[in-house]
Amino acid sequence: MQQTNQPNSTIDIDSTFLLGCESDVSPSQVALGSSWMAINMLNLGGLWSCRPGYHCLATFPDGKLQGVARFHPVLGEEQILVAVAGRIYASSFPYIDFHVIEGLQFSPTAKQIFWALTTQAATRDTTDFASSISVIEPKSVLIIQDGGLSAPGWYDGSNSGHIKGNLYETPAGGPMAWVGDRLWVATDNQVFASDISNPFSFREQIYLGGVSSFFFSAEVTAMVPTPSIESPQLMVFTGINGSILQANIRNRDSWPTTPNFQEEVVQVGCLSNRSALSHYGQVVWFSPSGVSIYDPATSGKLTSRLPVRDNEMLVSKVVLSDDLSQVAAGAFGQYLLMSVPAEDTHNRHTWVLNHASLSTLSDESGPSWSGYWIGTRPVEWVSGIFAGQERIFHVSVDYDGKNRLWEAFNPNRLDNGCPITWALFTRGYFGTTSQTGKPPGFRVRFQWADFTVAGVEEDLDFGVFYAGGTSGAFKPIANTLIRSLRGSMDADTEITMESEIFAFKPQSRTIQTVDADQQSVLTSDGSAGVEREKISNIDRAFQLLVVGHGPCTLREIRAFSLPEPENPAGNPKAFCGESCLNAVRYDGLATKSNNFKSVVDALSDAPEAFYTSSKTVVLEKNGFKAIGIGFASSILSQAAADRVANIVATKRADKDLQAMLPPVTSVGLGLEHTG
Amino acid sequence: MNVVLDNLFLRRPRIEYVSPPICEATVNTSSSGEVVTSSEDEVLIDLNSL
């Protein structure tokens, strides 16, 4: 039967989400246009969408995963280098055929590998200090370090080796940068600069004050070129501050006489070399207090107030590990990614900042947080132009302990062809920022919500939960499977040269929940009598949790409620204490009793809305057989977990079967030239 | 990390997800390397003496 809202129903609505996430305030105070938090979603054009997909390219041998880098030769195609247990693996596009670079061996236990892509245009003719210089055809050289445990290494695309046995060559160290045609190498609290256009020669000895290097107040933790309009300079971080070196000045003789050649500009340090990068004209890094952003163009190299920019990510920030030395940042177009050790010692959460949430033409839309992504545990990100296209990759220590290379931002919104689990925690509808005419603070009786979704490219599990703004667990009010076909191909249809193959358009829906006011068990989360007086659907505001498995875009959310009369009398129990033992589980489930054991048993025995599934699929073709195993979890239903696990198992078996089957070569029938 | 307070302690539903690692290739290696000794100390001593 068609549900109709009663005449006195009030409506609250979100038709744009351009302001992203804001989890540092109560959901009822989250601003219009914002959401409380999003998982595996992207905020673009005011719409929430399932995040772009990941594509797994290669699994590496076991051992300490130490990093990934891009090597860009002066001529030729880009390579990706991956460091595992001291060995360096390299591959050209499409980055699935990796080989060990012989002649390079770093410490297998080094915490990380440092990389610097340089351009060598000069070389020394001999190894002595007064060696003459020869100008050579410029070539790209990647300098590689492991923090000083091994001699520096180099790789030019075909040749490689370690730099050793010469006192005037590249010092062993950690963070490096190529700025002003010099290689800058940090060792402990010192920074050395190479000779011009030669990352192998460190003979030139002009620094400041007659010493043999630039000195800093503590160990140098990170170095990053600044996006200065004049010319790139070098920002050098310790754990407690950040300084600028005017590394763009080519004439070394003028360094000692240049005012403020080395100057401390911020009293905010950086703990991870991988967290510092230039993005959208600003330097971004992860400080001991969180994400910091510094704009060298507007700061005028003055020490400036530098508030952290990530309190909106509080729900993830409060579960960060103490060791932040391996936080890893990446940049892809307008998006900044910051992989952090949340709920883990590895980087389990990747925070996503959209630097242009709505308008790019007028450049008037500020940045917004798109929540965090889960799925892999990135160790290092690398991005740029690969094979003529902007791409971004990361290496990850995955949950099974394997080291893998992944490409991110795959527009199909599937991870290796499988549905991605995503979730959106909305603002508190009918709260202080609502669009209703309700007096602020008055209670309402939540009825239902509906969701306008688009971009449903294939089958989609879609579920909705609601919870009171002040207490209570999330309670399900919708759980449905949207059926959407992708295109005109399937496994049972023979395709010939005459077959017409085409994709179907992604679909839209408006999905309405049940009426919470009509649900039979309203107090099933136990919160009534513990954290609240009223039943579950009576509160000052209501937060919705939307969860999906599959590609989808959220366009609009409408929530409906009935006014709830306030009790005009005072509380006769205002001077009475609570007598029972009260306890609330992590998910909001509550109970009370006079017996401690009863309380604990009630919460430990209560079912969790968490379903897991493991499926096995066997595929057979032309006598070849492949078995795939898939695993999935869901908070929606067992059926949803089963569906996703089945897809994963099928994709695995399909991948194995493809590898086993002999290649099919067309004989060209149907392609004869008839003209 | 500095002390960050979660004043609200709202419920945390158990939302977990692992990207299925269906890889294009597996990298194998049988070649072995040898750790090269760092020359860091030698360089630093020499530079300081100049």
XYZ file of C-alpha atoms in Angstrom:
725
model
C 0.000 0.000 0.000
C 1.291 3.444 -0.833
C 2.488 5.223 2.268
C 1.454 8.818 2.709
C 2.763 11.261 5.200
C 0.196 12.685 7.517
C -0.787 16.321 6.993
C 1.253 17.502 9.932
C 4.408 15.590 8.940
C 7.525 17.651 8.666
C 10.235 17.062 6.121
C 13.977 17.623 6.248
C 15.977 17.378 3.068
C 19.532 17.210 1.763
C 19.721 17.845 -1.957
C 23.418 18.619 -2.090
C 26.377 17.361 -0.097
C 29.024 19.739 -1.362
C 30.529 20.477 2.049
C 31.691 16.901 2.626
C 32.188 15.402 6.096
C 32.152 16.918 9.548
C 32.529 14.294 12.263
C 33.869 16.584 14.980
C 30.431 17.874 15.942
C 27.190 16.278 17.013
C 25.262 14.974 13.983
C 22.398 17.330 14.877
C 24.782 20.272 14.477
C 26.334 19.189 11.184
C 25.708 21.963 8.679
C 23.323 21.716 5.776
C 25.205 20.351 2.793
C 27.476 18.310 5.035
C 27.409 14.725 6.203
C 28.807 13.328 9.422
C 31.148 10.756 7.838
C 31.527 8.702 4.678
C 33.374 5.428 4.121
C 34.538 4.460 0.636
C 32.716 7.372 -0.947
C 33.659 10.437 -2.972
C 32.082 13.871 -2.729
C 31.972 15.413 -6.194
C 29.642 18.068 -7.546
C 27.566 17.945 -4.384
C 26.838 14.239 -4.838
C 28.029 11.310 -2.780
C 29.233 8.439 -4.904
C 30.781 5.054 -4.246
C 34.544 5.588 -4.556
C 36.479 4.802 -7.760
C 37.804 1.275 -7.929
C 41.151 -0.307 -7.148
C 42.825 -2.642 -9.593
C 45.434 -5.097 -8.344
C 48.417 -5.320 -10.667
C 51.044 -7.459 -8.979
C 51.754 -9.460 -5.846
C 55.335 -9.202 -4.597
C 57.411 -11.652 -2.552
C 57.041 -11.654 1.204
C 59.237 -9.314 3.222
C 59.300 -5.746 4.401
C 57.456 -3.560 1.866
C 59.609 -0.444 1.680
C 58.058 1.783 -0.957
C 57.211 2.563 -4.551
C 58.556 5.169 -6.984
C 58.084 6.416 -10.499
C 61.042 6.566 -12.849
C 60.559 8.926 -15.761
C 63.319 8.805 -18.356
C 64.058 11.847 -20.504
C 62.903 9.793 -23.474
C 60.784 6.677 -23.201
C 57.990 5.407 -21.049
C 57.661 5.620 -17.316
C 58.583 2.738 -15.054
C 57.374 1.799 -11.597
C 59.890 0.653 -8.996
C 58.854 -1.288 -5.901
C 61.121 -2.005 -2.923
C 60.621 -5.221 -0.937
C 63.114 -6.521 1.622
C 65.947 -4.477 0.174
C 65.411 -5.529 -3.416
C 64.186 -3.161 -6.090
C 61.712 -4.429 -8.699
C 61.007 -2.515 -11.905
C 58.415 -2.743 -14.647
C 57.251 -0.759 -17.610
C 53.602 -0.259 -18.545
C 51.233 -2.038 -17.860
C 53.219 -2.690 -14.670
C 52.614 -6.399 -14.292
C 55.969 -7.760 -15.521
C 58.391 -6.874 -12.732
C 62.021 -7.912 -12.620
C 64.712 -7.433 -9.997
C 67.174 -4.642 -10.708
C 70.477 -6.420 -10.428
C 73.254 -4.638 -8.621
C 70.981 -2.934 -6.106
C 70.579 -4.351 -2.626
C 69.469 -2.334 0.355
C 68.883 -3.334 3.943
C 66.017 -5.864 4.084
C 64.944 -4.397 7.415
C 65.094 -0.702 6.522
C 61.868 0.994 7.557
C 61.515 2.628 4.178
C 63.289 3.446 0.949
C 63.767 7.097 -0.070
C 63.704 8.119 -3.721
C 64.695 11.221 -5.684
C 64.326 11.552 -9.443
C 67.143 13.731 -10.734
C 68.467 14.961 -14.066
C 72.181 14.566 -14.578
C 73.754 16.914 -17.116
C 77.334 16.969 -15.866
C 79.856 14.405 -14.752
C 83.259 14.416 -13.088
C 86.102 13.035 -15.151
C 88.082 11.622 -12.213
C 87.422 10.735 -8.577
C 89.718 13.333 -7.013
C 88.480 16.561 -5.470
C 89.761 18.826 -8.232
C 88.330 16.737 -11.039
C 87.357 18.509 -14.218
C 83.705 18.585 -15.279
C 82.267 17.291 -18.527
C 78.857 18.279 -19.808
C 76.789 15.282 -20.921
C 73.463 14.730 -22.617
C 70.872 15.191 -19.810
C 69.526 11.913 -18.478
C 67.189 10.886 -15.679
C 68.758 9.179 -12.693
C 66.837 7.860 -9.732
C 68.826 8.112 -6.490
C 67.766 5.541 -3.886
C 68.526 5.491 -0.149
C 67.476 3.372 2.812
C 68.071 5.873 5.590
C 71.821 5.471 5.804
C 71.994 1.726 6.399
C 73.430 1.025 2.939
C 75.359 2.975 0.362
C 73.145 5.108 -1.901
C 71.950 3.434 -5.088
C 71.204 4.774 -8.539
C 69.168 3.651 -11.524
C 68.978 5.286 -14.938
C 66.459 3.023 -16.635
C 68.906 0.405 -17.781
C 72.017 0.616 -15.603
C 72.213 0.656 -11.840
C 74.636 0.420 -8.948
C 75.660 1.672 -5.545
C 77.615 4.848 -4.933
C 80.626 3.888 -2.841
C 84.334 4.217 -2.555
C 84.564 7.921 -3.352
C 84.632 10.519 -0.615
C 83.128 13.241 -2.766
C 80.074 11.361 -3.961
C 76.505 11.179 -2.696
C 76.329 10.776 1.091
C 74.181 8.047 2.595
C 71.040 9.420 4.148
C 67.281 9.535 4.159
C 64.946 12.217 2.774
C 66.056 13.674 -0.568
C 64.803 16.234 -3.066
C 65.912 17.504 -6.472
C 65.543 21.284 -6.466
C 67.440 23.972 -8.355
C 69.303 21.321 -10.357
C 70.908 20.001 -7.180
C 70.287 16.887 -5.125
C 69.606 17.686 -1.481
C 70.297 14.815 0.918
C 69.360 14.756 4.592
C 71.443 12.842 7.116
C 70.389 13.177 10.747
C 70.163 16.949 11.353
C 72.258 17.907 8.328
C 71.344 18.607 4.707
C 73.931 18.382 1.930
C 73.615 19.891 -1.537
C 75.176 18.338 -4.614
C 77.098 20.129 -7.308
C 74.927 21.655 -9.995
C 73.406 19.162 -12.453
C 75.278 16.230 -10.946
C 73.571 14.184 -8.194
C 76.735 12.090 -7.837
C 79.164 14.867 -6.941
C 79.209 16.688 -3.590
C 82.494 18.554 -3.957
C 81.194 22.128 -3.755
C 81.509 23.226 -0.152
C 79.717 26.550 0.113
C 77.061 26.432 2.821
C 76.292 29.006 5.520
C 78.656 30.139 8.247
C 81.597 28.178 6.943
C 80.241 24.792 8.004
C 80.052 21.759 5.773
C 76.274 21.400 5.518
C 73.016 23.046 6.485
C 72.251 22.244 10.103
C 68.788 21.907 11.650
C 67.591 21.735 15.227
C 66.668 18.057 15.079
C 66.769 15.086 12.730
C 65.409 15.967 9.308
C 62.240 13.932 8.802
C 61.015 15.153 5.425
C 61.905 17.370 2.493
C 59.560 18.630 -0.205
C 59.880 21.246 -2.969
C 57.504 24.172 -2.517
C 55.196 25.255 -5.349
C 56.670 28.749 -5.345
C 55.774 31.111 -8.175
C 59.336 32.347 -8.415
C 61.005 29.001 -8.563
C 60.758 25.842 -6.493
C 62.358 26.129 -3.093
C 62.946 23.433 -0.541
C 60.948 22.926 2.632
C 62.849 20.956 5.254
C 61.004 19.424 8.188
C 62.109 18.118 11.507
C 59.704 16.629 14.011
C 59.130 20.034 15.557
C 59.379 22.671 12.824
C 59.640 23.452 9.135
C 62.226 25.614 7.368
C 62.709 26.985 3.888
C 65.964 26.716 1.985
C 66.114 29.011 -1.041
C 67.314 26.125 -3.107
C 66.239 27.748 -6.357
C 69.258 30.066 -6.265
C 71.595 28.440 -8.752
C 74.668 30.543 -7.963
C 76.125 28.858 -4.923
C 78.548 31.722 -4.263
C 75.596 33.936 -3.353
C 74.120 31.555 -0.761
C 76.035 32.961 2.254
C 75.059 36.549 1.382
C 71.389 35.855 0.583
C 69.164 37.116 3.440
C 67.202 34.312 5.075
C 68.584 31.659 2.753
C 67.765 29.196 5.513
C 64.764 30.237 7.577
C 62.386 28.517 9.950
C 58.846 29.315 8.811
C 56.498 27.090 10.817
C 56.678 25.611 14.284
C 54.793 22.547 13.146
C 56.853 19.476 12.417
C 56.408 16.494 10.158
C 56.862 12.892 11.204
C 56.733 11.103 7.848
C 58.654 11.899 4.681
C 55.915 10.191 2.665
C 53.252 12.483 4.079
C 54.728 15.688 2.648
C 53.865 16.839 -0.856
C 52.881 19.835 -2.922
C 49.253 19.955 -3.955
C 47.138 22.748 -5.400
C 49.862 25.321 -4.811
C 50.288 24.381 -1.176
C 52.576 22.204 0.888
C 50.615 19.522 2.724
C 52.011 17.206 5.389
C 51.020 15.187 8.425
C 52.207 16.871 11.593
C 52.105 15.440 15.117
C 48.731 17.178 15.413
C 47.276 16.153 12.080
C 47.058 17.396 8.504
C 48.727 20.782 8.025
C 48.586 22.972 4.949
C 51.050 25.785 4.220
C 50.739 28.226 1.367
C 54.179 29.664 0.596
C 52.708 32.163 -1.872
C 50.506 33.931 0.666
C 52.642 33.471 3.751
C 55.500 35.574 2.464
C 57.884 33.218 4.205
C 56.635 34.491 7.541
C 55.926 32.272 10.459
C 52.192 31.835 10.384
C 49.472 30.341 12.496
C 48.957 26.862 11.151
C 45.816 25.177 12.424
C 45.325 21.511 11.687
C 42.882 20.901 8.868
C 41.503 17.530 9.745
C 39.236 17.821 12.774
C 36.401 16.942 10.399
C 37.975 13.476 10.288
C 37.741 13.099 14.054
C 35.991 9.737 13.987
C 39.114 8.293 12.335
C 41.603 10.585 14.049
C 40.719 9.369 17.536
C 41.757 5.822 16.648
C 45.180 6.632 15.183
C 48.215 4.635 16.196
C 50.964 6.422 18.149
C 53.516 5.745 15.404
C 52.827 8.230 12.617
C 56.181 7.890 10.879
C 54.717 5.944 7.958
C 51.730 8.133 7.099
C 51.588 8.261 3.295
C 50.146 11.019 1.115
C 49.129 10.931 -2.529
C 47.654 13.387 -4.991
C 45.458 12.719 -7.968
C 43.982 15.715 -9.754
C 41.985 17.683 -7.233
C 42.117 14.910 -4.640
C 44.563 14.606 -1.792
C 44.889 11.220 -0.132
C 46.378 10.691 3.324
C 46.762 7.071 4.432
C 46.932 6.853 8.212
C 47.311 4.055 10.801
C 43.748 4.124 12.139
C 42.521 1.094 14.077
C 45.772 -0.553 13.020
C 49.534 -0.141 12.982
C 49.324 -0.180 9.173
C 47.615 2.546 7.155
C 44.076 1.133 7.263
C 42.247 4.423 6.605
C 42.936 6.724 3.668
C 41.521 10.189 4.256
C 40.354 11.885 1.061
C 40.337 15.644 0.613
C 38.572 17.146 -2.392
C 40.247 20.452 -3.193
C 37.424 21.572 -5.504
C 34.182 20.156 -4.210
C 31.839 22.018 -6.528
C 33.076 24.637 -8.938
C 36.393 24.429 -10.705
C 35.834 27.145 -13.315
C 35.542 29.990 -10.833
C 37.867 28.275 -8.333
C 35.486 29.426 -5.606
C 34.643 26.144 -3.980
C 36.828 25.388 -1.035
C 38.185 22.022 0.000
C 36.025 19.397 1.659
C 36.742 16.044 3.265
C 35.277 13.058 1.435
C 35.616 10.785 4.443
C 37.961 7.828 4.427
C 38.559 4.824 2.200
C 39.233 1.285 3.298
C 40.087 -1.898 1.407
C 43.887 -1.880 1.270
C 46.640 -0.636 3.589
C 48.751 1.783 1.516
C 52.435 2.078 2.337
C 53.311 4.663 -0.314
C 51.479 6.443 -3.138
C 52.931 7.426 -6.493
C 51.166 9.458 -9.164
C 51.851 11.332 -12.369
C 51.687 10.711 -16.076
C 52.041 7.031 -16.884
C 51.755 5.894 -20.503
C 50.313 9.263 -21.460
C 47.602 9.315 -18.826
C 47.359 10.643 -15.285
C 47.346 7.659 -12.954
C 47.881 6.932 -9.291
C 49.227 3.739 -7.720
C 49.995 2.527 -4.257
C 51.758 -0.421 -2.704
C 49.941 -2.045 0.163
C 50.575 -4.550 2.922
C 47.224 -6.233 2.486
C 45.160 -7.905 5.166
C 46.492 -11.340 4.211
C 50.044 -10.055 4.778
C 50.910 -9.987 1.069
C 52.621 -7.046 -0.631
C 50.725 -5.776 -3.644
C 50.722 -2.969 -6.188
C 47.307 -1.383 -6.812
C 46.108 1.236 -9.235
C 43.455 3.537 -7.758
C 40.789 5.842 -9.213
C 39.430 3.279 -11.636
C 36.224 4.969 -12.851
C 34.175 1.748 -12.900
C 33.671 1.986 -9.096
C 34.517 -1.699 -8.650
C 37.512 -3.301 -6.953
C 38.811 -5.866 -9.450
C 35.297 -6.130 -10.831
C 33.715 -6.725 -7.409
C 31.261 -4.511 -5.498
C 32.746 -2.026 -3.033
C 31.157 -1.682 0.394
C 30.368 1.978 1.102
C 28.594 3.800 3.910
C 27.312 7.298 4.643
C 26.528 8.661 8.096
C 24.222 11.612 7.507
C 23.768 14.747 9.551
C 21.064 14.587 12.217
C 17.786 15.334 10.517
C 15.342 17.582 12.402
C 18.259 18.864 14.495
C 19.394 22.437 14.955
C 20.543 22.757 11.340
C 17.467 21.221 9.761
C 15.360 22.847 7.075
C 12.112 22.206 8.951
C 10.015 24.765 10.738
C 10.250 22.782 13.948
C 11.212 24.786 17.042
C 14.867 24.009 17.803
C 15.298 21.265 20.363
C 11.741 19.956 20.201
C 11.356 16.212 19.860
C 9.909 14.526 16.811
C 8.672 11.057 16.011
C 10.728 9.731 13.092
C 8.678 8.134 10.302
C 10.671 7.281 7.200
C 13.157 8.557 4.664
C 13.597 8.237 0.950
C 16.740 8.319 -1.151
C 17.157 9.430 -4.733
C 19.992 7.385 -6.174
C 21.582 7.404 -9.611
C 24.459 5.750 -11.387
C 23.363 2.241 -10.465
C 25.455 0.373 -13.036
C 24.856 -3.154 -11.789
C 23.113 -5.016 -8.963
C 23.244 -3.050 -5.740
C 22.555 -4.006 -2.134
C 21.122 -0.929 -0.451
C 20.293 -0.648 3.231
C 19.250 2.141 5.589
C 19.438 2.401 9.371
C 18.338 5.159 11.722
C 19.362 6.133 15.235
C 18.375 8.828 17.671
C 20.548 11.897 17.747
C 21.370 11.427 21.401
C 21.562 7.665 21.919
C 20.675 4.222 20.689
C 21.936 1.759 18.118
C 21.309 1.938 14.384
C 18.084 0.110 13.548
C 17.328 -1.172 10.036
C 14.476 0.430 8.110
C 15.360 -0.706 4.581
C 17.364 -3.507 2.987
C 16.814 -4.135 -0.669
C 18.533 -5.420 -3.775
C 18.361 -3.148 -6.805
C 18.630 -5.177 -10.004
C 20.397 -3.409 -12.842
C 21.903 -5.005 -15.948
C 25.204 -3.669 -17.254
C 25.009 -4.488 -20.917
C 23.995 -6.838 -23.692
C 26.632 -9.536 -23.005
C 26.334 -12.527 -20.730
C 28.134 -15.836 -20.327
C 25.538 -17.873 -22.224
C 25.252 -15.765 -25.356
C 27.464 -16.533 -28.330
C 29.065 -13.470 -29.815
C 29.755 -13.331 -33.526
C 31.049 -10.626 -35.792
C 27.462 -9.622 -36.467
C 26.552 -9.366 -32.793
C 25.623 -5.939 -31.607
C 27.231 -5.306 -28.236
C 26.249 -2.324 -26.194
C 26.099 -1.148 -22.600
C 22.919 -0.249 -20.792
C 22.531 3.121 -19.172
C 23.148 3.277 -15.399
C 19.813 3.459 -13.604
C 18.127 5.742 -11.079
C 15.712 4.961 -8.268
C 13.937 6.547 -5.355
C 14.163 4.123 -2.460
C 11.806 4.576 0.457
C 12.238 3.001 3.870
C 9.504 1.456 5.988
C 7.685 3.631 8.506
C 9.719 3.429 11.708
C 6.671 4.512 13.641
C 4.886 1.369 12.484
C 7.691 -1.089 13.224
C 6.589 -3.646 15.795
C 9.710 -3.673 18.010
C 10.779 -0.142 18.707
C 12.838 -0.740 21.811
C 14.976 -3.588 20.540
C 18.246 -1.714 21.043
C 17.634 -1.552 24.795
C 18.340 2.166 24.958
C 14.907 3.054 26.345
C 15.249 3.037 30.078
C 19.036 3.246 29.916
C 20.092 6.194 27.772
C 16.657 7.582 27.027
C 13.143 7.742 28.376
C 11.305 7.586 25.104
C 11.110 4.819 22.529
C 13.709 4.636 19.761
C 12.016 6.779 17.145
C 11.357 9.735 19.431
C 14.310 12.098 19.742
C 15.461 15.642 18.991
C 17.246 14.544 15.806
C 17.839 11.379 13.812
C 20.965 10.244 12.054
C 20.683 7.902 9.093
C 23.248 5.321 8.052
C 23.150 4.323 4.393
C 25.146 1.259 3.361
C 25.616 -0.246 -0.060
C 27.517 -2.939 -1.922
C 27.990 -1.765 -5.489
C 28.231 1.334 -7.708
C 25.781 4.056 -6.733
C 25.423 7.848 -6.426
C 23.313 9.538 -3.751
C 21.538 12.627 -5.049
C 18.989 13.507 -2.416
C 17.778 12.396 0.994
C 14.404 13.306 2.456
C 13.374 12.466 6.016
C 9.856 12.668 7.445
C 8.706 12.979 11.042
C 5.718 13.847 13.198
C 5.819 16.490 15.917
C 6.009 15.004 19.386
C 4.425 16.934 22.246
C 6.789 17.976 24.990
C 5.905 17.180 28.577
C 5.055 20.580 30.123
C 5.751 19.326 33.642
C 9.011 19.030 35.527
C 10.722 15.753 36.350
C 9.568 14.303 39.672
C 12.668 12.081 39.730
C 15.103 14.946 39.303
C 16.616 14.310 42.722
C 16.699 10.525 42.401
C 19.780 8.599 41.314
C 19.802 5.626 38.996
C 19.792 2.331 40.824
C 20.485 -0.252 38.115
C 23.777 -1.267 36.509
C 23.734 0.241 33.005
C 25.958 -0.753 30.083
C 26.106 0.131 26.384
C 27.903 -1.867 23.679
C 30.124 -0.245 20.984
C 27.222 -0.257 18.521
C 24.780 1.479 20.884
C 23.000 -1.620 22.158
C 22.113 -1.027 25.817
C 21.008 -3.078 28.772
C 20.508 -2.752 32.513
C 20.231 -5.111 35.437
C 21.006 -5.329 39.110
C 23.435 -8.151 38.394
C 26.818 -7.441 36.769
C 27.045 -10.845 35.108
C 23.579 -10.420 33.624
C 24.611 -7.125 32.089
C 27.765 -8.572 30.538
C 25.982 -11.679 29.305
C 23.179 -9.667 27.780
C 25.574 -7.579 25.694
C 27.917 -10.404 24.751
C 25.063 -12.721 23.780
C 23.104 -10.142 21.827
C 23.486 -10.685 18.083
C 25.596 -8.256 16.101
C 24.433 -6.925 12.762
C 27.494 -8.346 11.041
C 27.274 -11.112 8.481
C 30.188 -12.924 6.876
C 30.243 -15.257 3.932
C 32.766 -17.516 2.246
C 31.875 -18.914 -1.173
C 33.549 -21.333 -3.568
C 32.915 -21.216 -7.293
C 34.131 -23.678 -9.930
C 34.372 -22.556 -13.539
C 35.053 -24.964 -16.373
C 35.735 -24.419 -20.051
C 37.275 -26.612 -22.756
C 38.382 -29.141 -20.163
C 40.101 -26.572 -17.973
C 38.779 -26.068 -14.488
C 39.433 -23.227 -12.030
C 38.303 -22.828 -8.451
C 37.762 -19.446 -6.819
C 37.137 -18.652 -3.175
C 35.520 -15.384 -2.140
C 34.993 -13.765 1.222
C 32.747 -10.828 2.117
C 31.114 -9.186 5.088
C 28.035 -7.017 5.412
C 25.967 -5.317 8.074
C 22.887 -5.552 5.838
C 22.066 -9.249 5.646
C 23.467 -12.703 5.084
C 22.100 -12.586 1.543
C 24.068 -9.422 0.796
C 27.295 -10.941 2.136
C 26.628 -14.124 0.129
C 26.043 -12.176 -3.084
C 29.314 -10.245 -2.801
C 31.315 -13.329 -1.762
C 29.932 -15.195 -4.757
C 31.019 -12.418 -7.122
C 34.524 -12.373 -5.614
C 34.807 -16.161 -5.941
C 33.624 -16.033 -9.547
C 36.088 -13.269 -10.466
C 38.939 -15.219 -8.880
C 38.040 -18.412 -10.735
C 37.618 -16.454 -13.948
C 41.076 -14.895 -13.577
C 42.642 -18.318 -13.025
C 40.737 -19.830 -15.920
C 41.868 -17.047 -18.248
C 45.465 -17.784 -17.307
C 45.026 -21.506 -18.053
C 43.141 -21.335 -21.318
C 45.192 -21.317 -24.512
C 44.954 -18.010 -26.355
C 42.250 -17.750 -29.010
C 43.413 -16.378 -32.337
C 40.891 -15.045 -34.795
C 41.165 -16.381 -38.321
C 39.516 -13.244 -39.539
C 36.219 -14.748 -40.714
C 33.745 -11.969 -41.195
C 36.490 -9.394 -41.505
C 37.148 -9.929 -45.219
C 37.510 -6.774 -47.223
C 34.392 -6.532 -49.354
C 34.849 -3.099 -50.841
C 49.406 11.710 18.146
C 48.418 14.491 20.449
C 45.416 13.931 22.667
C 42.221 14.144 20.655
C 38.990 13.850 22.534
C 35.917 12.225 21.124
C 33.317 14.030 23.165
C 30.357 12.202 21.734
C 31.397 8.547 21.602
C 28.604 7.742 19.201
C 27.913 4.156 18.265
C 30.305 2.573 15.800
C 28.663 0.009 13.558
C 31.073 -2.647 12.346
C 31.686 -1.660 8.743
C 34.571 -3.672 7.353
C 35.749 -4.127 3.820
C 38.739 -5.745 2.131
C 39.439 -5.121 -1.550
C 39.526 -8.572 -3.159
C 43.165 -9.057 -4.227
C 42.603 -10.577 -7.646
C 45.994 -9.783 -9.122
C 47.169 -9.641 -12.712
C 50.587 -11.092 -11.889
C 52.731 -12.570 -9.165
C 56.321 -11.442 -8.984
C 58.852 -14.167 -8.319
C 62.552 -13.806 -7.893
C 65.396 -16.219 -7.421
C 68.195 -13.714 -7.722
C 69.954 -12.703 -4.535
C 71.778 -9.567 -3.583
C 74.347 -8.494 -1.090
C 73.960 -5.585 1.287
C 76.417 -2.875 0.328
C 78.177 -1.239 3.238
C 77.384 2.385 3.806
C 80.159 4.877 3.175
C 78.311 7.529 5.189
C 80.901 7.867 7.968
C 83.779 8.297 5.593
C 81.974 11.054 3.711
C 80.991 12.953 6.823
C 84.466 12.841 8.314
C 86.038 14.112 5.155
C 83.553 16.939 4.679
C 83.978 18.148 8.216
C 87.704 18.259 7.871
C 87.613 20.560 4.884
